[in-house]
Coordinates of C-alpha atoms and ligand atoms in Angstrom, one line a residue:
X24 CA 107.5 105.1 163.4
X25 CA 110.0 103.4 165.5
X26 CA 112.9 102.0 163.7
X27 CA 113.0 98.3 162.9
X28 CA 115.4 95.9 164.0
X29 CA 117.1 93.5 161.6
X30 CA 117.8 90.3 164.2
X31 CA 119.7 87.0 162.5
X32 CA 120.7 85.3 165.8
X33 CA 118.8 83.9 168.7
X34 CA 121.8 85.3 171.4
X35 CA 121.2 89.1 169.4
X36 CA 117.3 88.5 169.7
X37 CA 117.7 87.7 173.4
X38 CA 120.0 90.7 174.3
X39 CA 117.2 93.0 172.3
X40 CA 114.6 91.8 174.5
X41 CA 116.1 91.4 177.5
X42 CA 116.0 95.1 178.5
X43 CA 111.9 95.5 177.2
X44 CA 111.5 92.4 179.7
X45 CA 112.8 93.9 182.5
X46 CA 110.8 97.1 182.1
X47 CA 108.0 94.9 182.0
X48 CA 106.5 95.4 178.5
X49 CA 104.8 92.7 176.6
X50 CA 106.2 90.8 174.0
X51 CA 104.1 89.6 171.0
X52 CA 105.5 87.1 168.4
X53 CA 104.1 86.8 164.7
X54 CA 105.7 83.7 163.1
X55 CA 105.8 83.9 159.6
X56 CA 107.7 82.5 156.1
X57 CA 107.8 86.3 154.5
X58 CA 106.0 87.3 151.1
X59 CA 103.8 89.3 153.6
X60 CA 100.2 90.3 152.3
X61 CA 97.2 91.7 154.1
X62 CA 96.9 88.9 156.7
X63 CA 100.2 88.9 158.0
X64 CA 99.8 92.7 158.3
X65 CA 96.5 92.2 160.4
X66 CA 98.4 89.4 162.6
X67 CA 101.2 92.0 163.4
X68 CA 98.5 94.3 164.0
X69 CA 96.6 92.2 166.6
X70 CA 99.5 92.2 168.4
X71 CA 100.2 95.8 168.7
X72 CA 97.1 95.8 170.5
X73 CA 98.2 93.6 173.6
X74 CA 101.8 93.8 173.4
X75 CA 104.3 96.7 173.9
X76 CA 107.2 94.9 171.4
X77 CA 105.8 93.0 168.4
X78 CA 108.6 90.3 167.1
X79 CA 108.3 89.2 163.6
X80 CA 110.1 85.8 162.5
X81 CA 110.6 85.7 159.1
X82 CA 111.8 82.2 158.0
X83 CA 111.1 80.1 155.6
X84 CA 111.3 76.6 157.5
X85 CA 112.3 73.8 155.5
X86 CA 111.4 71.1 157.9
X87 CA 107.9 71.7 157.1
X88 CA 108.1 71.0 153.1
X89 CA 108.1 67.8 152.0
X90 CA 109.6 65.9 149.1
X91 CA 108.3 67.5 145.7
X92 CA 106.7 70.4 147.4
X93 CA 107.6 74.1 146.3
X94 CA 110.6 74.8 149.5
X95 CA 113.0 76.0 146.4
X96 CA 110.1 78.4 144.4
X97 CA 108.6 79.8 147.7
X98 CA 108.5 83.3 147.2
X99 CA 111.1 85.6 148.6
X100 CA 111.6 89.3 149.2
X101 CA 113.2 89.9 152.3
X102 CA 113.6 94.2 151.7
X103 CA 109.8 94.2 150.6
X104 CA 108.7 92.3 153.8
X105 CA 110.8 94.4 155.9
X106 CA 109.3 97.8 154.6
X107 CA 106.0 96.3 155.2
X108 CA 106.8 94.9 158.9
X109 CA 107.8 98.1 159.7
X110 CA 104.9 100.1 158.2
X111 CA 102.6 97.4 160.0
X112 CA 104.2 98.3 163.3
X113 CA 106.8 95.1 164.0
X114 CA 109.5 96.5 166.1
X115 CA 111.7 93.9 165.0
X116 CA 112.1 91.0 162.4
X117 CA 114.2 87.8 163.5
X118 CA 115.1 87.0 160.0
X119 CA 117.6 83.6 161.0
X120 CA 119.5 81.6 158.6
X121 CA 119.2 77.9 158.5
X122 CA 122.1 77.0 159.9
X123 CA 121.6 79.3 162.9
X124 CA 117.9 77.3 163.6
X125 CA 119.2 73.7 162.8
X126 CA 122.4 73.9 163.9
X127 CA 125.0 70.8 162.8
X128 CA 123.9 68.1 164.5
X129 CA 120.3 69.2 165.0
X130 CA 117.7 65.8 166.4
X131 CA 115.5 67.2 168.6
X132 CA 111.7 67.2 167.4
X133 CA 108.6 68.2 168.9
X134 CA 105.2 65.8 167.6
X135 CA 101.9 66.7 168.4
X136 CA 99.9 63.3 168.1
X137 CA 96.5 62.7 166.5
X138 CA 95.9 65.7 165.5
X139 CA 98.3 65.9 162.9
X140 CA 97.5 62.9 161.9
X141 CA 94.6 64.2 159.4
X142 CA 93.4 66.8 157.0
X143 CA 96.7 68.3 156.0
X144 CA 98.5 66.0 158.1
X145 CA 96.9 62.8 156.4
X146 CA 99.2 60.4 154.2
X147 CA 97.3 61.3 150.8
X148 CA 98.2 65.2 151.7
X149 CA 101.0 66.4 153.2
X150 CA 101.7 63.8 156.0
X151 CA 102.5 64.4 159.7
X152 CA 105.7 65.4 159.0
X153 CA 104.4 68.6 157.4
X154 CA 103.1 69.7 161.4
X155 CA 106.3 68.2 162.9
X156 CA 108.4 71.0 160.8
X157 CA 105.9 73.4 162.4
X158 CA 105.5 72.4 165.9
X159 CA 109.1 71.9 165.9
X160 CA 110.2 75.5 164.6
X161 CA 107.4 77.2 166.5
X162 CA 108.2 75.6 169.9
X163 CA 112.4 77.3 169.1
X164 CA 110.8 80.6 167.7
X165 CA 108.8 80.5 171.6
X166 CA 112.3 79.5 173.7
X167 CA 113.8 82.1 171.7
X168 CA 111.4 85.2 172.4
X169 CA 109.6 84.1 175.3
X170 CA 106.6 86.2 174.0
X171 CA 103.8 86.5 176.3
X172 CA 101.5 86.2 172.8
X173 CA 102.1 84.3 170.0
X174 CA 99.4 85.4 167.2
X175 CA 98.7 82.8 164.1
X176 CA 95.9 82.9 161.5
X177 CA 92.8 81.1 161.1
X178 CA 93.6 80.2 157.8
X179 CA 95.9 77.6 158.8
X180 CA 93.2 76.4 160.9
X181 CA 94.7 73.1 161.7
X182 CA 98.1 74.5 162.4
X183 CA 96.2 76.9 164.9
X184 CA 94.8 73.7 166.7
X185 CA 97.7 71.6 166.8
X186 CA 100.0 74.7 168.6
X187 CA 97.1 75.1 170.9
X188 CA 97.4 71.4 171.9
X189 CA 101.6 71.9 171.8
X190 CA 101.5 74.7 174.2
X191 CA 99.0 73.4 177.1
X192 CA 100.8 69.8 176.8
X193 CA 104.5 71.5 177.2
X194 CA 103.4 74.3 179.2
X195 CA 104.6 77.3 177.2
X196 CA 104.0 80.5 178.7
X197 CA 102.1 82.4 176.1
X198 CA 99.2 83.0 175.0
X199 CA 98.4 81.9 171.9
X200 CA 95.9 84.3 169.8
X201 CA 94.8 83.1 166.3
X202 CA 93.0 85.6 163.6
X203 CA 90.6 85.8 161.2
X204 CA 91.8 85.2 157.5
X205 CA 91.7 88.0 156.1
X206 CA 90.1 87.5 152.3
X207 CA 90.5 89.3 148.6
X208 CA 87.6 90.8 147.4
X209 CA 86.1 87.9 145.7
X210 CA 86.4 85.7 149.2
X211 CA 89.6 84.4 148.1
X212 CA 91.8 83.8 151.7
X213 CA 95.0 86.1 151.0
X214 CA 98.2 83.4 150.4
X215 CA 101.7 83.8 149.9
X216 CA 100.7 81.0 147.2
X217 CA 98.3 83.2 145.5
X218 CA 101.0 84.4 143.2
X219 CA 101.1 80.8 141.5
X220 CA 97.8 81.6 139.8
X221 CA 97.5 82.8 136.6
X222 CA 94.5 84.7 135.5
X223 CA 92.2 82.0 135.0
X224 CA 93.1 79.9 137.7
X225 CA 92.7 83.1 139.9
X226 CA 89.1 83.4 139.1
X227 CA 88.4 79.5 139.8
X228 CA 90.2 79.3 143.0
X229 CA 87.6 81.8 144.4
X230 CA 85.5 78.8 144.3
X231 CA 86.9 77.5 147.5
X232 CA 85.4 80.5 149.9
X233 CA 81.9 79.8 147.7
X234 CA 82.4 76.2 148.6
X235 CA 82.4 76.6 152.5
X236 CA 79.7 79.1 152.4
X237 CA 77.5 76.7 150.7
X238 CA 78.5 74.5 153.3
X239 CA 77.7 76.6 156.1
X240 CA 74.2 78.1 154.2
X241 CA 73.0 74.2 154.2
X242 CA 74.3 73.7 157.7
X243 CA 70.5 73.1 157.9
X244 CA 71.0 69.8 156.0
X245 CA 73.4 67.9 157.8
X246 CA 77.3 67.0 157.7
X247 CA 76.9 65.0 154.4
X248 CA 74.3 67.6 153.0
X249 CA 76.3 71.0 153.3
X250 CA 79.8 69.1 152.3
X251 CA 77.4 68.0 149.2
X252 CA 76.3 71.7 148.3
X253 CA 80.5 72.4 148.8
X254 CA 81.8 69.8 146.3
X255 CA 78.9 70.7 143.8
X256 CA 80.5 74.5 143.9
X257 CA 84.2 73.2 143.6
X258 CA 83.2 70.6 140.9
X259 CA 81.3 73.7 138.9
X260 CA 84.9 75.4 139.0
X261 CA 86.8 72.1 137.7
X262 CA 87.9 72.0 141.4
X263 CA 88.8 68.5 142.6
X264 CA 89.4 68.6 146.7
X265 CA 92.7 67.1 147.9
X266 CA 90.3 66.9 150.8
X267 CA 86.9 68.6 152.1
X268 CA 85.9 67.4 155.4
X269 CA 84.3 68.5 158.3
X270 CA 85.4 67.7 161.9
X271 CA 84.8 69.1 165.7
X272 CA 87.0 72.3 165.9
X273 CA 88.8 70.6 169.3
X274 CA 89.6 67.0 169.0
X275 CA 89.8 67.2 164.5
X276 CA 87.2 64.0 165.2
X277 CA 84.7 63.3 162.4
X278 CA 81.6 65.2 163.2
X279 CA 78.7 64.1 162.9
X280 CA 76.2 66.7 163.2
X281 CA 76.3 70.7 163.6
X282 CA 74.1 71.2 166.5
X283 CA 76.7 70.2 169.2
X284 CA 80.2 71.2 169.2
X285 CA 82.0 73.6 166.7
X286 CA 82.7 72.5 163.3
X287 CA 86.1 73.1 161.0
X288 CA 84.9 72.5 157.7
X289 CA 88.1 72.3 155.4
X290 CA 89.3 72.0 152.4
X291 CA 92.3 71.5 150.4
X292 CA 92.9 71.5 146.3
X293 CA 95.2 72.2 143.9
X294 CA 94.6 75.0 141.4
X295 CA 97.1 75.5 138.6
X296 CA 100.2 74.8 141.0
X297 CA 98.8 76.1 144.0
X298 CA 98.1 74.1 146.9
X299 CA 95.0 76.2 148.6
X300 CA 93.6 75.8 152.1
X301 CA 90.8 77.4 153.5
X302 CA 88.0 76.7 156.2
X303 CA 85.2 78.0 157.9
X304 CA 84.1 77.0 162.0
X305 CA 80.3 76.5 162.2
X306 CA 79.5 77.3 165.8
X307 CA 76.0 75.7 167.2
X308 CA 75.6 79.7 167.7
X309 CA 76.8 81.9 164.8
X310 CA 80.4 83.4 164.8
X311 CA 82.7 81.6 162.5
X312 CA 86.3 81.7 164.2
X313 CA 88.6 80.2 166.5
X314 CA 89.6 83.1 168.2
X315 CA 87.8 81.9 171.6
X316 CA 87.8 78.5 173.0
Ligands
AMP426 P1 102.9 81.8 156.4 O1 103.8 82.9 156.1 O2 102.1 81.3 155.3 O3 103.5 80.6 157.2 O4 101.8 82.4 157.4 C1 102.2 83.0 158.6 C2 101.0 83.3 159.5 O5 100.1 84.1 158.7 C3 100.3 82.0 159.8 O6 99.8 82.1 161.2 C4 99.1 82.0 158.9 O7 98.0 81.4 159.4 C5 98.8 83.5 158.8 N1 98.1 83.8 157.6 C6 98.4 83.4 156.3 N2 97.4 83.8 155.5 C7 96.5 84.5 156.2 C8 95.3 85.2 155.9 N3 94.8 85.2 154.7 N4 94.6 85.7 156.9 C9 95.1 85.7 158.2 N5 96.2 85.1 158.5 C10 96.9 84.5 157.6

């Protein structure tokens, strides 16, 4: 294994790619907020397979929480995600401090519009501001690698739409590569939010992956039908949705049917004091990701 490299300013991040540039190796970049599991790992992996120097950032953004959310409890364990970096094949983690991404006098934002104006992005969840935080670090994190691959998970379904939109509008050079969740045994999606659930509320938040594929089962029976045959799986679980919707995969429009364009159906809900997320793309043909567009 090739050793890792502990990064903590942008200047030391550019002088330790500068000399893999030059010799014309690919750079990929797997942005994450630490307290790896299994579906970091796989992003990390995807990029081995495209690029020569896999970049892990590992920061836990605070632009992106809002009021009241859980910025101060997030868990952290910076040694335990650098062994697992490592193992996964990162070549180096850019582990920054605040103060060296928002420096004094930081006032510069990036807003993707529309988009972020719904699910997760909607006033009643966790408001535009939420994707702001993210558009804004991720557009740094890609002037400070210059990756040629950026790789994000499907999970965050909506966060993977929005970049798409951030990097055609600005013109970023990258490619940006998203992955499917990756899932416990029971369907749960893998979260760094997991670890809020207690026993019980482990076993009912599986509910949300049995939700969207009785959704996608009764795809036969309409928009309103399969988000019907969702919400009577949650509501058997005590599950009520922050938000289940369904909405074109491109334009996060309303959809109205499943026999046209690819569907996101989505949901959000609080279990215990977990915030979950999780989705599923219908496709008029049968794969269920994002990964092509
Ligand atoms: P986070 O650390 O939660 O900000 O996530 C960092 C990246 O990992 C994002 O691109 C997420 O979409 C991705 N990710 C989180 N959970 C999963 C999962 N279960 N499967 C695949 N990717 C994931």
């Amino acid at each position: 294994m090739t050793s890792l490299q502990v990064i903590r300013t942008v200047a030391d991040l550019r002088s330790a790619l500068e000399p893999h540039r030059r010799a014309g190796q690919l750079i990929g970049l797997v942005p994450t907020m630490g307290a790896l599991h299994a579906g970091h790992l796989s992003l990390i992996e995807a990029a081995r397979e495209r690029a020569d120097v896999v970049v892990m950032s590992l920061f836990v953004n605070p632009t992106q929480f809002g009021e009241g959310e859980d910025l101060d409890s997030y868990p952290r364990d910076e040694q335990r995600d650098l062994e697992l970096a490592a193992e996964a094949g990162a070549r180096i983690v850019f582990a920054p401090t605040a103060n060296e991404v928002y420096p004094q006098g930081f006032s510069t934002h990036v807003e993707v519009e529309g988009l972020t104006d719904v699910l997760c992005g909607a006033p009643t969840s966790r408001g535009a501001g939420h994707f702001r935080g993210v558009t804004t670090v991720v557009a740094k994190l890609l002037n400070m690698a210059s990756p040629d691959f950026v790789y994000f998970g499907q999970k965050d379904a909506q966060q993977s739409i929005v970049i798409r939109r951030m990097v055609r509008d600005l013109d970023f050079a990258t490619e940006v590569v998203v992955v499917p969740t990756v899932r416990e045994a029971d369907g749960l999606a893998m979260s760094s939010r997991n670890a809020y659930l207690d026993g019980a509320e482990r076993e009912r938040a599986a509910a949300l992956n049995r939700a969207l594929a009785a959704a996608s089962e009764n795809r036969g029976d309409g928009v309103e039908g399969a988000l019907g045959s969702a919400r009577a799986v949650l509501a058997d679980a005590q599950i009520e949705p922050e938000y289940l919707e369904a909405r074109y995969a491109d334009d996060l429009e309303p959809a109205e049917s499943f026999n046209g364009r690819p569907v996101l159906v989505a949901i959000a809900a609080r279990v215990g004091r977990a915030r979950l997320i999780d989705n599923v793309v219908i496709n008029p043909g049968d794969s269920a990701d994002l990964s092509s567009e």
